[in-house]
Amino acid sequence: MMLIHSYRWEFCRPPNPGAGHLRGVAHLDGDITAILPQLNRVLRGHLYFPEPPSLTIKYQAKLITFYPRQIAINILTDETEAEQIIRWLRDIINDTWEKRQEIQPRFEVVQPSRMVEILKMLPRTNCGDCGYATCLILAVQINEGNASLSDCPHL
Ligand code: SF4
């Protein structure tokens, strides 16, 4: 049985000047919390947090974050690219759901210390005004050199 059948897109453009890319959030019709540790193994996750549940992976210079009922993708060229990625992920999610008893869950939390220091400097309200769904994602972007603290308008 499939876990995810459909999704609804919400797109926004990051407010920082010069950003020519889109950020997309796909709202899912199913809850993927139960298989996030399995997806952490299948997709070789970059950051996994059990509480509140989230998993972030790197894919083609993008960060893709899975929440219980959402998938947020940054640095999208356009809606066509977003659609290609989400269809690929939907297949992986449904396949992982089917095989969840056979896949060893991975609970390992990769948490680079510098990124934690950056996160501490941010308001941690997850308001989304910087164009990213959470402060954690902006912290990851800063850590990777793709953004700066000035991208948070509340500092
Ligand atoms: S604008 Fe600032 S407070 Fe809001 S989500 Fe981004 S980093 Fe967090």
Short mmCIF file of N, CA and C and ligand atoms in Angstrom, two decimals, residues 122-135 138 151-154, ligand 1:
data_model
loop_
_atom_site.label_atom_id
_atom_site.label_comp_id
_atom_site.label_asym_id
_atom_site.label_seq_id
_atom_site.Cartn_x
_atom_site.Cartn_y
_atom_site.Cartn_z
N LEU A 122 20.87 32.37 15.76
CA LEU A 122 19.60 32.70 15.08
C LEU A 122 18.45 32.68 16.09
N PRO A 123 17.37 33.42 15.79
CA PRO A 123 16.26 33.52 16.76
C PRO A 123 15.55 32.19 17.06
N ARG A 124 15.66 31.24 16.17
CA ARG A 124 15.06 29.91 16.32
C ARG A 124 13.53 29.97 16.49
N THR A 125 12.93 30.88 15.77
CA THR A 125 11.46 30.95 15.80
C THR A 125 10.85 30.25 14.59
N ASN A 126 11.71 29.89 13.61
CA ASN A 126 11.24 29.19 12.41
C ASN A 126 10.13 29.94 11.69
N CYS A 127 10.30 31.28 11.60
CA CYS A 127 9.22 32.09 11.00
C CYS A 127 9.19 31.98 9.48
N GLY A 128 10.32 31.60 8.87
CA GLY A 128 10.35 31.43 7.42
C GLY A 128 10.59 32.70 6.63
N ASP A 129 10.79 33.85 7.30
CA ASP A 129 10.96 35.12 6.58
C ASP A 129 12.25 35.18 5.75
N CYS A 130 13.21 34.32 6.06
CA CYS A 130 14.46 34.31 5.29
C CYS A 130 14.29 33.51 3.99
N GLY A 131 13.15 32.84 3.85
CA GLY A 131 12.93 32.03 2.66
C GLY A 131 13.16 30.55 2.91
N TYR A 132 13.65 30.22 4.09
CA TYR A 132 13.84 28.81 4.45
C TYR A 132 12.80 28.44 5.51
N ALA A 133 12.41 27.18 5.51
CA ALA A 133 11.30 26.76 6.40
C ALA A 133 11.67 26.88 7.87
N THR A 134 12.94 26.66 8.18
CA THR A 134 13.35 26.71 9.59
C THR A 134 14.70 27.40 9.72
N CYS A 135 15.00 27.83 10.96
CA CYS A 135 16.31 28.44 11.24
C CYS A 135 17.42 27.41 11.00
N LEU A 138 18.58 27.52 7.43
CA LEU A 138 19.46 28.66 7.15
C LEU A 138 20.85 28.41 7.77
N ASP A 151 21.02 37.11 6.09
CA ASP A 151 19.80 36.64 5.43
C ASP A 151 18.63 36.52 6.41
N CYS A 152 18.93 36.53 7.70
CA CYS A 152 17.84 36.53 8.69
C CYS A 152 17.48 37.99 9.00
N PRO A 153 16.30 38.45 8.60
CA PRO A 153 15.93 39.85 8.81
C PRO A 153 15.66 40.18 10.28
N HIS A 154 15.69 39.22 11.15
CA HIS A 154 15.36 39.47 12.57
C HIS A 154 16.58 39.58 13.47
S1 SF4 B 1 14.11 34.62 9.20
FE1 SF4 B 1 15.48 34.24 10.92
S2 SF4 B 1 14.09 33.58 12.55
FE2 SF4 B 1 12.95 33.36 10.66
S3 SF4 B 1 13.34 31.24 9.96
FE3 SF4 B 1 14.87 32.51 8.97
S4 SF4 B 1 16.61 32.39 10.36
FE4 SF4 B 1 14.84 31.72 11.54
#
